[in-house]
Short mmCIF file of C-alpha atoms in Angstrom, two decimals:
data_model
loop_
_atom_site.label_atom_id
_atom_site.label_comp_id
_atom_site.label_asym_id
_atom_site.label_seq_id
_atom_site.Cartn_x
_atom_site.Cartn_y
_atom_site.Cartn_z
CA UNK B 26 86.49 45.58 -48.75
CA UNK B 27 89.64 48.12 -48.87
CA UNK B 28 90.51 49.95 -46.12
CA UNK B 29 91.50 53.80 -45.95
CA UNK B 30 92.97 55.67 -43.32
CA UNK B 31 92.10 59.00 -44.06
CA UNK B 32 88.68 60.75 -42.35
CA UNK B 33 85.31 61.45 -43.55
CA UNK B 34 82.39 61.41 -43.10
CA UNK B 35 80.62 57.92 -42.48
CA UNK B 36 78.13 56.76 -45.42
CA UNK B 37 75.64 55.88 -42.83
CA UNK B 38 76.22 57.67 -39.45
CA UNK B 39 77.63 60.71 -41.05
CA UNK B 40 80.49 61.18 -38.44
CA UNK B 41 83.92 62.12 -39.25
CA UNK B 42 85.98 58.77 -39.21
CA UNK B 43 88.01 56.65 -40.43
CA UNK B 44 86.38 55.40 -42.84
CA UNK B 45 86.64 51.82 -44.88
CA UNK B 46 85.22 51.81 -48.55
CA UNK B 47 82.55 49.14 -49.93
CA UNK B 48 83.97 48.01 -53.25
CA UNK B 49 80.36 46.75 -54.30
CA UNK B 50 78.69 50.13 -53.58
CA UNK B 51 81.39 52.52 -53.40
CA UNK B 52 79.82 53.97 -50.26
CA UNK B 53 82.47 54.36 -47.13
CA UNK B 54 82.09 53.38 -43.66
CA UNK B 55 82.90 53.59 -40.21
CA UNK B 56 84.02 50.01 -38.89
CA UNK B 57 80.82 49.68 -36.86
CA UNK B 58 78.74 50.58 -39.45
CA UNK B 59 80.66 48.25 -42.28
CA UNK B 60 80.23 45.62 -40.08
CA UNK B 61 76.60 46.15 -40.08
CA UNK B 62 76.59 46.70 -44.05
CA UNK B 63 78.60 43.64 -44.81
CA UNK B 64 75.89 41.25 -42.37
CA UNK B 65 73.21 43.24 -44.66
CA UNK B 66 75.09 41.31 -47.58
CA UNK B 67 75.72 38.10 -45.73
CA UNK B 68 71.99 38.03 -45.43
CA UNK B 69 70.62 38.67 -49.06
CA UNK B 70 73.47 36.20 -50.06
CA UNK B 71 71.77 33.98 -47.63
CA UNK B 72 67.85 34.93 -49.04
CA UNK B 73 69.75 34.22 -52.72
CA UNK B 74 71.15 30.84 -51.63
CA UNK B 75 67.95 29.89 -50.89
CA UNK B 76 66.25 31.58 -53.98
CA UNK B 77 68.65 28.87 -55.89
CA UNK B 78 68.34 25.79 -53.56
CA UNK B 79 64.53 26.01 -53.95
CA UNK B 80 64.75 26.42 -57.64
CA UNK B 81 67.04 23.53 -57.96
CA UNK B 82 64.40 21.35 -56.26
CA UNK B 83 61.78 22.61 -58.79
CA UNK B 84 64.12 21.47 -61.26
CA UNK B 85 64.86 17.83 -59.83
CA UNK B 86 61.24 17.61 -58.93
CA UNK B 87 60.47 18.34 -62.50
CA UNK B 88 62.81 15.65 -63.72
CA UNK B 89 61.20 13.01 -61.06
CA UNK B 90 57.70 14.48 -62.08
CA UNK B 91 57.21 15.68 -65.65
CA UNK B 92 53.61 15.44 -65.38
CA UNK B 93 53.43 18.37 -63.06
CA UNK B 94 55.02 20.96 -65.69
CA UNK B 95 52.59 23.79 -65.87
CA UNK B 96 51.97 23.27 -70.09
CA UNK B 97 51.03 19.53 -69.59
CA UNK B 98 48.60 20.38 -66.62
CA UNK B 99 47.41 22.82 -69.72
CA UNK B 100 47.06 19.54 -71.81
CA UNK B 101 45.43 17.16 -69.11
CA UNK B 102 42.41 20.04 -68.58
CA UNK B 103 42.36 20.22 -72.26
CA UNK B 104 42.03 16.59 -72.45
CA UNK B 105 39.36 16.42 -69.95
CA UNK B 106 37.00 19.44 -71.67
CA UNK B 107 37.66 18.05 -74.97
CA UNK B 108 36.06 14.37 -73.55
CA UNK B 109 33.42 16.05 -72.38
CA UNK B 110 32.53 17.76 -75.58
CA UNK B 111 32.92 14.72 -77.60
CA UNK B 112 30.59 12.59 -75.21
CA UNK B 113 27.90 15.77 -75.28
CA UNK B 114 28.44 15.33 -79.28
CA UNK B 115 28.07 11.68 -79.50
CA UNK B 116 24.99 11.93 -77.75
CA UNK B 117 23.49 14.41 -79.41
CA UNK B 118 24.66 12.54 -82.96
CA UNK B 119 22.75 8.96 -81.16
CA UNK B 120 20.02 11.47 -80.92
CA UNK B 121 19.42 12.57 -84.42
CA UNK B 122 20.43 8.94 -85.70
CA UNK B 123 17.35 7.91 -83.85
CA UNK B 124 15.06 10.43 -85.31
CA UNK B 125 16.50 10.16 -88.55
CA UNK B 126 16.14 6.36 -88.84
CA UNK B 127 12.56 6.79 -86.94
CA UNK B 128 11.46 9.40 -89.51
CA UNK B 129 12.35 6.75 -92.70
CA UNK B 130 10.41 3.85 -91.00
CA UNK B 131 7.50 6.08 -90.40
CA UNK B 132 7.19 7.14 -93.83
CA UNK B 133 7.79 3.88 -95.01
CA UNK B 134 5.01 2.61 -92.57
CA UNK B 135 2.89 5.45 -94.63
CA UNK B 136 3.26 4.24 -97.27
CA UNK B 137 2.84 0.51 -96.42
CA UNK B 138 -0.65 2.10 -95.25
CA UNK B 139 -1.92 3.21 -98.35
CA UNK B 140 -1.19 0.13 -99.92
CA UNK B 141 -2.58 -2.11 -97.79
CA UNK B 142 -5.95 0.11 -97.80
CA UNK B 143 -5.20 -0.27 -101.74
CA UNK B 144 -5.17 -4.24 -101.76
CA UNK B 145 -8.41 -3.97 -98.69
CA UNK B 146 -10.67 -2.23 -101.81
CA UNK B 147 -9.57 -4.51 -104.68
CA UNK B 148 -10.42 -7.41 -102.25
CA UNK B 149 -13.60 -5.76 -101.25
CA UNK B 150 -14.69 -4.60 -105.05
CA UNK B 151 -13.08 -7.65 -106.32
CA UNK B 152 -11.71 -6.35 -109.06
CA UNK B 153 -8.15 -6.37 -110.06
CA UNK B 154 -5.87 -7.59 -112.98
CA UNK B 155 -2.81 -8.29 -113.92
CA UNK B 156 -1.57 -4.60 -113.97
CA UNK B 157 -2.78 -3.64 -110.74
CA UNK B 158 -0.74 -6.86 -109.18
CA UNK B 159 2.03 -6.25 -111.31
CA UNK B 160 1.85 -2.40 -109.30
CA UNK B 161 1.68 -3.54 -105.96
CA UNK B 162 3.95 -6.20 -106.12
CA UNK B 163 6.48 -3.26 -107.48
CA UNK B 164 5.88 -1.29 -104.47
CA UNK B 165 5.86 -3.89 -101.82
CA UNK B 166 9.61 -4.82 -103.46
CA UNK B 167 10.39 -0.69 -102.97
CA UNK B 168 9.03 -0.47 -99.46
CA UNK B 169 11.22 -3.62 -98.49
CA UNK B 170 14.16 -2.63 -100.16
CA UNK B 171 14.36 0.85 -98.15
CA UNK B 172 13.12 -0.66 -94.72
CA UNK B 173 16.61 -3.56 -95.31
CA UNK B 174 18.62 -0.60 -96.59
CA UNK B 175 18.16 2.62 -94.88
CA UNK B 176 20.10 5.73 -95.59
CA UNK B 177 23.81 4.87 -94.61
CA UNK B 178 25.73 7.42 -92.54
CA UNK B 179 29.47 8.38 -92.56
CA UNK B 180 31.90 9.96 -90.33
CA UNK B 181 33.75 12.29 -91.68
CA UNK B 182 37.26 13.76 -89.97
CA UNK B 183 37.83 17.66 -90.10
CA UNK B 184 41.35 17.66 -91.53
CA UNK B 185 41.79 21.31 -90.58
CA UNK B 186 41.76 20.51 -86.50
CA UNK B 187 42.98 18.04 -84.21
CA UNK B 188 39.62 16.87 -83.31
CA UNK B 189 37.27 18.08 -85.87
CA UNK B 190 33.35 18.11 -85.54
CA UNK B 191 31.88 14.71 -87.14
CA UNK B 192 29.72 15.71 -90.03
CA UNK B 193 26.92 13.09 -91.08
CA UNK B 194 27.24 12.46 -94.81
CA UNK B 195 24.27 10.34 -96.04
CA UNK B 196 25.42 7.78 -98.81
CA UNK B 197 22.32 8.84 -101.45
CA UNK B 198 23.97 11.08 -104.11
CA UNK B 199 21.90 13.45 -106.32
CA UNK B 200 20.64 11.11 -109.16
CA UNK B 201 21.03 13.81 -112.30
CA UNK B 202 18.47 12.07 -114.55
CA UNK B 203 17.44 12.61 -117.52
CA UNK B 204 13.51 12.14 -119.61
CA UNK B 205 13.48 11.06 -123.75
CA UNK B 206 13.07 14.39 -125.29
CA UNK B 207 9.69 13.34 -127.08
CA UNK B 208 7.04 12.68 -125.15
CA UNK B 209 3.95 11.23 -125.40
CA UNK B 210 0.61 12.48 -124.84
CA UNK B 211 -1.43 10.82 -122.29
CA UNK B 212 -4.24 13.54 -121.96
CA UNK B 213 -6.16 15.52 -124.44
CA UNK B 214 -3.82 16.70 -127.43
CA UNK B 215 -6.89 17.42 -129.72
CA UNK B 216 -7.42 20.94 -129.62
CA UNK B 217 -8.99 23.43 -127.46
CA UNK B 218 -12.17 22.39 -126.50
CA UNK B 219 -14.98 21.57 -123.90
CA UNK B 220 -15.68 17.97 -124.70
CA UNK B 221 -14.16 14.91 -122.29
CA UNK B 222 -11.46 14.20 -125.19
CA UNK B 223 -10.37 18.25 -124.43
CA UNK B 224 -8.82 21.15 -122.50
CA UNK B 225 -8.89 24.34 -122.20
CA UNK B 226 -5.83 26.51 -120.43
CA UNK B 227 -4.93 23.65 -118.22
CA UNK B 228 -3.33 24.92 -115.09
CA UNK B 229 -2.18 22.47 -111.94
CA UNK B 230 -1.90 18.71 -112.06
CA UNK B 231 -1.62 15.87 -109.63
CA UNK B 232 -0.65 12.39 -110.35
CA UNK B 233 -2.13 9.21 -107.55
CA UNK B 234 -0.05 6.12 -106.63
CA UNK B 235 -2.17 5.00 -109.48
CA UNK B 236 -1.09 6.87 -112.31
CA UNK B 237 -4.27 8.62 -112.94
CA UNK B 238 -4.13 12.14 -113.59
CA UNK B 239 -6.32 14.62 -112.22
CA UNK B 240 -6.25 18.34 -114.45
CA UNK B 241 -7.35 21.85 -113.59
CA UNK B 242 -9.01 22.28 -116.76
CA UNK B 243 -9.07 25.98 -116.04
CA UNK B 244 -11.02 27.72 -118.71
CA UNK B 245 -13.51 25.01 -119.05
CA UNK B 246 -13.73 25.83 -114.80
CA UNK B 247 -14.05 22.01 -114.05
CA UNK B 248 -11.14 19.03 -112.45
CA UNK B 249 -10.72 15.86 -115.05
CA UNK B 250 -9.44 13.01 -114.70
CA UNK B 251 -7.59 10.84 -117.14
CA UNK B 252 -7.46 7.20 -115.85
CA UNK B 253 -4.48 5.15 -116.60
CA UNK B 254 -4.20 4.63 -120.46
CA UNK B 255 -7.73 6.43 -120.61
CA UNK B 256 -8.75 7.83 -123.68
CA UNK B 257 -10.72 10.52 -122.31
CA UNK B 258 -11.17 12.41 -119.25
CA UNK B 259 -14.11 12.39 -116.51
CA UNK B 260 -15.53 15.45 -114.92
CA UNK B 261 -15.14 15.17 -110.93
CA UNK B 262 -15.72 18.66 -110.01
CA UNK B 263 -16.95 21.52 -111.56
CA UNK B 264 -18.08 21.54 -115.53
CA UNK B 265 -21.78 23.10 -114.40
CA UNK B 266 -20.55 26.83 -116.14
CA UNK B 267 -18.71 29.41 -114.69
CA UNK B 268 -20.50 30.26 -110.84
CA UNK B 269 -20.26 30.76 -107.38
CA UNK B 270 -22.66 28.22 -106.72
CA UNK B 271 -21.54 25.30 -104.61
CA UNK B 272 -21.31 23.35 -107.94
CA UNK B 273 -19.67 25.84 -109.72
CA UNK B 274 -16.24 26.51 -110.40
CA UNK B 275 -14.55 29.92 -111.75
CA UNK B 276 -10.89 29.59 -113.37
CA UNK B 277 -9.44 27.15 -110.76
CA UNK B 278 -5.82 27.01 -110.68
CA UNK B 279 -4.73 23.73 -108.84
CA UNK B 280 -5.64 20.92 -106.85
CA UNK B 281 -4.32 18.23 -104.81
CA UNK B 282 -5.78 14.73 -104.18
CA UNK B 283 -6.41 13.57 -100.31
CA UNK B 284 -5.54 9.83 -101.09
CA UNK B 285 -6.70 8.88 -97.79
CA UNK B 286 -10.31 9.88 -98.30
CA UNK B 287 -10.17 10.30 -102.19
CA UNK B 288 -11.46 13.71 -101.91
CA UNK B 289 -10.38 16.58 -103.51
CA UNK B 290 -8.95 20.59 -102.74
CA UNK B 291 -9.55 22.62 -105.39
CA UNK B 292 -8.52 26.31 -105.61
CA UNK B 293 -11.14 28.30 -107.07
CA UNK B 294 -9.64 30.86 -107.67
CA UNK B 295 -11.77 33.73 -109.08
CA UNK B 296 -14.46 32.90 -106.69
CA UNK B 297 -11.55 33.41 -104.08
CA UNK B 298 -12.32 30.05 -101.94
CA UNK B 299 -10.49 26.76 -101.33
CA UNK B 300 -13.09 24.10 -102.02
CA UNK B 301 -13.59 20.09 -101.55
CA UNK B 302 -15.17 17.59 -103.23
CA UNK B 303 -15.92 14.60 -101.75
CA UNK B 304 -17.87 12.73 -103.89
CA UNK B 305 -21.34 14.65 -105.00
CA UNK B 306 -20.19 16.93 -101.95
CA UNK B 307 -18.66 19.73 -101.19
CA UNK B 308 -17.38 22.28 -98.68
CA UNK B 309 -15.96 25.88 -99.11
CA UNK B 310 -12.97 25.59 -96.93
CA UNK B 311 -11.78 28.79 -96.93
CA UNK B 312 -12.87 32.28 -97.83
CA UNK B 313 -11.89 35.16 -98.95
CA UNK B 314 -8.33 34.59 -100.77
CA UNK B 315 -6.94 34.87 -104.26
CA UNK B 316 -5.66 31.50 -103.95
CA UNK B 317 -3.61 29.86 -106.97
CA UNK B 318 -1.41 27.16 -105.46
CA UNK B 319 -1.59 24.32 -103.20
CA UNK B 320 0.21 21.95 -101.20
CA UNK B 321 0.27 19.50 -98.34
CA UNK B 322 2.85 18.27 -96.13
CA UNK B 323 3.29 15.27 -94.57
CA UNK B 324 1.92 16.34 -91.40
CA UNK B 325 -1.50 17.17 -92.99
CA UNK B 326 -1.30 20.61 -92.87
CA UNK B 327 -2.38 22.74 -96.17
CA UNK B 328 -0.51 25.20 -97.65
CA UNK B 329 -2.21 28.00 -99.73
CA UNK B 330 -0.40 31.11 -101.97
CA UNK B 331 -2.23 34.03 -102.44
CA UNK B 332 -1.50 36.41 -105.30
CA UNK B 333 -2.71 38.95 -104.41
CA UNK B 334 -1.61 39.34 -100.84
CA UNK B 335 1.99 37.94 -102.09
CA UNK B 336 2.30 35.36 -99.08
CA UNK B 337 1.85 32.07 -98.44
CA UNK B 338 -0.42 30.56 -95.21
CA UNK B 339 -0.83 27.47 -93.72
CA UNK B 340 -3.67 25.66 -92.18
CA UNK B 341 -3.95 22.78 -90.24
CA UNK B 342 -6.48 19.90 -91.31
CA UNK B 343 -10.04 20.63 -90.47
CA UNK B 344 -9.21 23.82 -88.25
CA UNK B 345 -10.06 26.39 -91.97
CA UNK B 346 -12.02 28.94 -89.00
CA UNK B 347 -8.86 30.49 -88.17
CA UNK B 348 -6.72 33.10 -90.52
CA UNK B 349 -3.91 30.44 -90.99
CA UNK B 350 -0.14 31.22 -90.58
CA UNK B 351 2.20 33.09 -92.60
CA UNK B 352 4.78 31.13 -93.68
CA UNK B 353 6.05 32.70 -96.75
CA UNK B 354 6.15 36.36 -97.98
CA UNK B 355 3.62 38.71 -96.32
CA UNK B 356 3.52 42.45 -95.31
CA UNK B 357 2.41 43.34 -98.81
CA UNK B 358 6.06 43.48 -99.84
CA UNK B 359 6.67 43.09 -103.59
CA UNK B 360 10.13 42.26 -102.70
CA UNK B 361 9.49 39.25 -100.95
CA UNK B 362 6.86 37.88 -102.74
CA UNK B 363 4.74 39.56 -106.48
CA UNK B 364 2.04 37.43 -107.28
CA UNK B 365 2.84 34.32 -106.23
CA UNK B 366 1.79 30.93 -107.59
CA UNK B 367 2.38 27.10 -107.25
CA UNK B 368 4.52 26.40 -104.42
CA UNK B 369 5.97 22.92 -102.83
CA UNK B 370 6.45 22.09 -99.72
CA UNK B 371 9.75 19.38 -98.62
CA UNK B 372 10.45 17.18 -95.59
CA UNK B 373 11.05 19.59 -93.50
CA UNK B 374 8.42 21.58 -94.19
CA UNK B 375 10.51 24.00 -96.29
CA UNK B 376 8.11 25.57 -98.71
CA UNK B 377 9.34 26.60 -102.02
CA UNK B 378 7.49 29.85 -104.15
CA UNK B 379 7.05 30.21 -107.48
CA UNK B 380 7.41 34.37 -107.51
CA UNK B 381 6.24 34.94 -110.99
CA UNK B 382 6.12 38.46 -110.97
CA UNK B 383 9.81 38.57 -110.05
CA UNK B 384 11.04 35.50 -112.28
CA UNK B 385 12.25 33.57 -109.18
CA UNK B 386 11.99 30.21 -107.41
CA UNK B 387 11.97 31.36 -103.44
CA UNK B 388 12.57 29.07 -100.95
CA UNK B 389 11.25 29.54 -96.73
CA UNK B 390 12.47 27.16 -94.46
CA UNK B 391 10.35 26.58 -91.52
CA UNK B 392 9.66 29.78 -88.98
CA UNK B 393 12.07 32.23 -91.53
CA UNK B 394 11.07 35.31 -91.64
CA UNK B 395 13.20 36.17 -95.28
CA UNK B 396 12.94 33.51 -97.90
CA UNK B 397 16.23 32.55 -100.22
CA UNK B 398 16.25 32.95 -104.15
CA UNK B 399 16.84 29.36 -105.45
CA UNK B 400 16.66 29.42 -109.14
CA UNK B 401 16.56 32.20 -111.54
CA UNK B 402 16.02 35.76 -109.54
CA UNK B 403 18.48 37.64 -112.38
CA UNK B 404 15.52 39.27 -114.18
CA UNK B 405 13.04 37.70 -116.82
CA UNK B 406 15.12 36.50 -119.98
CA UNK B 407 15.97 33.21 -121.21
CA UNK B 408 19.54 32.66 -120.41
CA UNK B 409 20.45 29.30 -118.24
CA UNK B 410 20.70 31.91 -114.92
CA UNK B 411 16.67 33.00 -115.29
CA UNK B 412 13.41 32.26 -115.75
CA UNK B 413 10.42 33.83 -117.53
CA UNK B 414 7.20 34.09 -115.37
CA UNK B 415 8.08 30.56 -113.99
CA UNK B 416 4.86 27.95 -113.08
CA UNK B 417 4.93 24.79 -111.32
CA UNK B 418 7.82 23.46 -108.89
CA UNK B 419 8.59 20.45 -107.32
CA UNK B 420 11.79 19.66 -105.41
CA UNK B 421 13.18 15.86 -105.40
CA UNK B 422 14.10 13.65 -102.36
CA UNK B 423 18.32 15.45 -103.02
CA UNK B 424 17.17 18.69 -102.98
CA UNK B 425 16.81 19.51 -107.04
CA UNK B 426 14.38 21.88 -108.08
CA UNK B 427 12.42 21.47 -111.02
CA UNK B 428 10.54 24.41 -112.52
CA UNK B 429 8.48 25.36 -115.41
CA UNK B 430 9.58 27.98 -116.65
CA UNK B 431 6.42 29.19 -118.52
CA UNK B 432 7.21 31.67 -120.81
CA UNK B 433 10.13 30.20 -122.06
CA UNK B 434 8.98 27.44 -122.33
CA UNK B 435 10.75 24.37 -121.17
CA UNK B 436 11.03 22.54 -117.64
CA UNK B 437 14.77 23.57 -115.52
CA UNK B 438 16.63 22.16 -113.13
CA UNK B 439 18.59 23.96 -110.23
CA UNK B 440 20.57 22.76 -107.51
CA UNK B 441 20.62 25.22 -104.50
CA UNK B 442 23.43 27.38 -104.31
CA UNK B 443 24.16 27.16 -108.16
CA UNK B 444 24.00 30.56 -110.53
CA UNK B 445 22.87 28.61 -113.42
CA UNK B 446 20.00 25.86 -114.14
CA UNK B 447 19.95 23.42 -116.73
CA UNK B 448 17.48 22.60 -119.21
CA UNK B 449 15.57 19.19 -118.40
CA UNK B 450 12.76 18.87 -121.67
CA UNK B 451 11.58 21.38 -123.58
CA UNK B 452 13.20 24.86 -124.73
CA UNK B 453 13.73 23.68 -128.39
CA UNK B 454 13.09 26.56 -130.48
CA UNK B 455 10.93 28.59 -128.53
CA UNK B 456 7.12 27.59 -128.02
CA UNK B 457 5.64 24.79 -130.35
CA UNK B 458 3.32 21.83 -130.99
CA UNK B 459 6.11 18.99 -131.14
CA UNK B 460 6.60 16.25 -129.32
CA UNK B 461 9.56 17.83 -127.82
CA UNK B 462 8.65 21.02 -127.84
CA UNK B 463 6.37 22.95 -125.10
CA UNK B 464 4.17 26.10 -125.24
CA UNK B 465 3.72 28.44 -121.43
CA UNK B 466 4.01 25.22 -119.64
CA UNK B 467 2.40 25.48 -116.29
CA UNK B 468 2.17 22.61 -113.66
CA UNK B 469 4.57 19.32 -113.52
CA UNK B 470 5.03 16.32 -111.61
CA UNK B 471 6.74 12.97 -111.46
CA UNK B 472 4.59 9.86 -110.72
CA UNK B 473 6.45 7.10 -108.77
CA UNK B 474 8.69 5.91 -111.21
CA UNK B 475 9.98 9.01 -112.24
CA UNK B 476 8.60 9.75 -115.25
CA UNK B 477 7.93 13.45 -116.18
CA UNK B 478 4.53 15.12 -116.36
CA UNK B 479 3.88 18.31 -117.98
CA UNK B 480 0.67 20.46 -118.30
CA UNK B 481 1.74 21.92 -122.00
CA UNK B 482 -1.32 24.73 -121.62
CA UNK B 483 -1.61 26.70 -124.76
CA UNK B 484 -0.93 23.19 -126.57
CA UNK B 485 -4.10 21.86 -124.62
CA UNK B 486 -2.52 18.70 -123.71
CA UNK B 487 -0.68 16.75 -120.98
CA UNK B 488 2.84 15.86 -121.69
CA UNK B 489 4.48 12.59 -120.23
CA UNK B 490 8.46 12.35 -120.47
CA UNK B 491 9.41 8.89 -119.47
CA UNK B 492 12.44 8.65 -117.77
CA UNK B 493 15.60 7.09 -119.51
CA UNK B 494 16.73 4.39 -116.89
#
């Protein structure tokens, strides 16, 4: 502080003075009242002081105590939510292991089913050979090899974050095989006709465990089938004329084999009903629908397109009373579904559409209420990105659809998410009557060894590619 002698009036008390200027403020004051401003400063000095002395005991207590700085508190309740998300993950990944690995040895338990009721019959009729030992000596090998090697799974790392998510990658690749491009004709193939040797229009196919083929022989409105190696066909259903009687078929389009009662589903599809035969039986299922194709899942429940309502329903085994459920298409939109026809249903009870009307594969996963296109769906035509009014469709154990694609005649192949399919057999040169060559295919189907069947209909025959190993 500098002191003046001359008098004014006092900063605070405003009283003429002498008065004693505050360097720091520039404000003057009497000596009673600079007395009082100068303990003011000795005071926030003080509050100061102790403003430092406290942060230089934050300091040292930070240097004794690192783990108390505020970021790595930051880290240690990271740390702890992060532990608790990867136990909630592990468990839920133990979860679907569980399933997963319950799911295989179930269908493997199926299947050991239907073999064993296989080997009960040939005991019971007593009548086997070496070809039907040779079979289920081949399938008891199968069954054994998947129950000691299941599907593997991987971890795999997110390389993009610290701790990623842990994807399940199953070690089964896609298998991209490929059929000899001749094939050999292993039903009819000797002109259109109405005798057991013949076909007419052949639609939808199914091949048993057996290799015995069963044929909507549509225009002669009856279901053949071609034993193994068989020269010629037997009548099962149908071949009493074209009727509605209960004995009758008119233009059936497909039909699928119940291999655990050996009856048949048959969609008859001008008399709009879904029909079995069980033996010299049979039952009208359903009513009422333009049926065309058919499929079962593994559950048992049946799965039926109609063409003209441009959906797809489902029914559950034995309960045909009810309407069914929509599980594809519906609403009487065109742009969904137009004319639908054979469909497929996966694993997960997926069901795949043949949309022939719009040239498209669709595919409806379970409860969706839009479908995806998953081959063609880029207008008819004949380039490797469409299809021409395609047919039958069946989708392997990686996901790989396989269509007919009718009017162009030759069998594709797509993989889900891919612009472009590939040509599998067929497609040489348009339609003809060579072995390698197709004409408006329609249904198809692999029997367990992979081999390729084909329904060539305007050839009148049933095409097998066998499978290059």
């Amino acid at each position: 502080m500098a002191m003046a002698n001359n008098k004014t009036q006092c900063f605070k008390c405003k009283k003429e003075k002498t008065k004693y200027s505050c360097r720091g403020c520039s404000q003057r004051f009497c000596c009673t009242d600079l007395a009082e401003h100068k303990q003011l400063l000795n005071e926030e000095l003080h509050h100061i002081t102790n403003d430092y002395d406290e942060f230089k005991q934050r300091i040292n207590e930070q240097k004794q105590n690192p783990e108390n700085y505020s970021l790595i508190k930051q880290i240690n309740l990271w740390e702890i939510n992060s532990i608790e998300k990867i136990k909630q993950k592990a468990e839920e990944y133990r979860e679907n292991v569980i399933k997963s690995s319950q799911t295989c040895i179930n269908d493997i338990e199926m299947t050991f089913n239907v073999l064993r009721e296989q080997i009960k019959q040939i005991h019971e009729e007593n009548e086997f050979n070496e070809m039907k030992l040779n079979y289920l000596r081949n399938q008891l090998m199968k069954i054994t090899e998947e129950l000691n090697n299941p599907s593997k799974i991987s971890i795999e790392q997110d390389s993009k974050s610290f701790i990623g998510e842990i994807l399940f990658v199953f070690s089964k690749k896609p298998k991209f095989n490929k059929w000899k491009q001749d094939a050999i004709t292993v039903a009819a193939g000797n002109g259109q006709g109405h005798r057991l040797n013949q076909l007419c229009g052949p639609h939808g196919i199914f091949i048993d465990k057996n290799k015995n083929i069963f044929i909507v022989d549509r225009d002669n409105h009856r279901i053949v089938e071609w034993k193994y190696n068989a020269k010629e066909g037997q009548t099962i259903a149908g071949g009493n004329g074209r009727g509605y009687l209960i004995d009758q078929l008119n233009r059936p389009t497909d039909v699928i084999v119940n291999q655990q009662d050996h009856s048949i589903i048959i969609t008859d599809s001008e008399n709009k009903r879904m029909i079995q035969w069980s033996g010299q039986n049979q039952t009208v299922l359903i009513k009422k629908i333009h049926c065309w194709g058919l499929a079962m899942d593994k559950y048992g429940f049946l799965y039926v397109s109609d063409c003209e309502k441009n959906e797809v329903r489902r029914w559950k085994m034995g309960e045909y009373n009810n309407e069914g459920i929509v599980v594809a298409g519906g609403n009487g939109r065109r742009d969904q579904l137009s004319y639908p026809t054979f469909i497929f249903v996966d694993e997960e009870q997926s069901v795949y559409v043949s949309d022939s009307f719009n040239h498209r594969v669709m595919k409806w996963r379970k409860d969706a209420k839009e479908g995806t296109v998953v081959a063609g769906g880029n207008g008819k035509g004949k380039n490797l990105s469409q299809l021409y009014y395609p047919g039958g469709v069946i989708v392997d154990h990686f996901g790989q659809i396989y269509v007919a694609d009718s009017w162009n005649h030759r069998v594709m192949r797509w993989r889900e998410g891919k612009e472009e399919g590939e040509i599998v057999v067929g497609g040489n040169n348009s339609q003809g009557y060579q072995p390698n060559q197709l004409n408006a295919p329609m249904g198809i189907s692999f029997d367990d060894d992979g081999n390729l069947y084909v329904v060539d209909s305007r050839n009148q025959r049933i095409q097998k590619f066998e499978i290059i190993v």
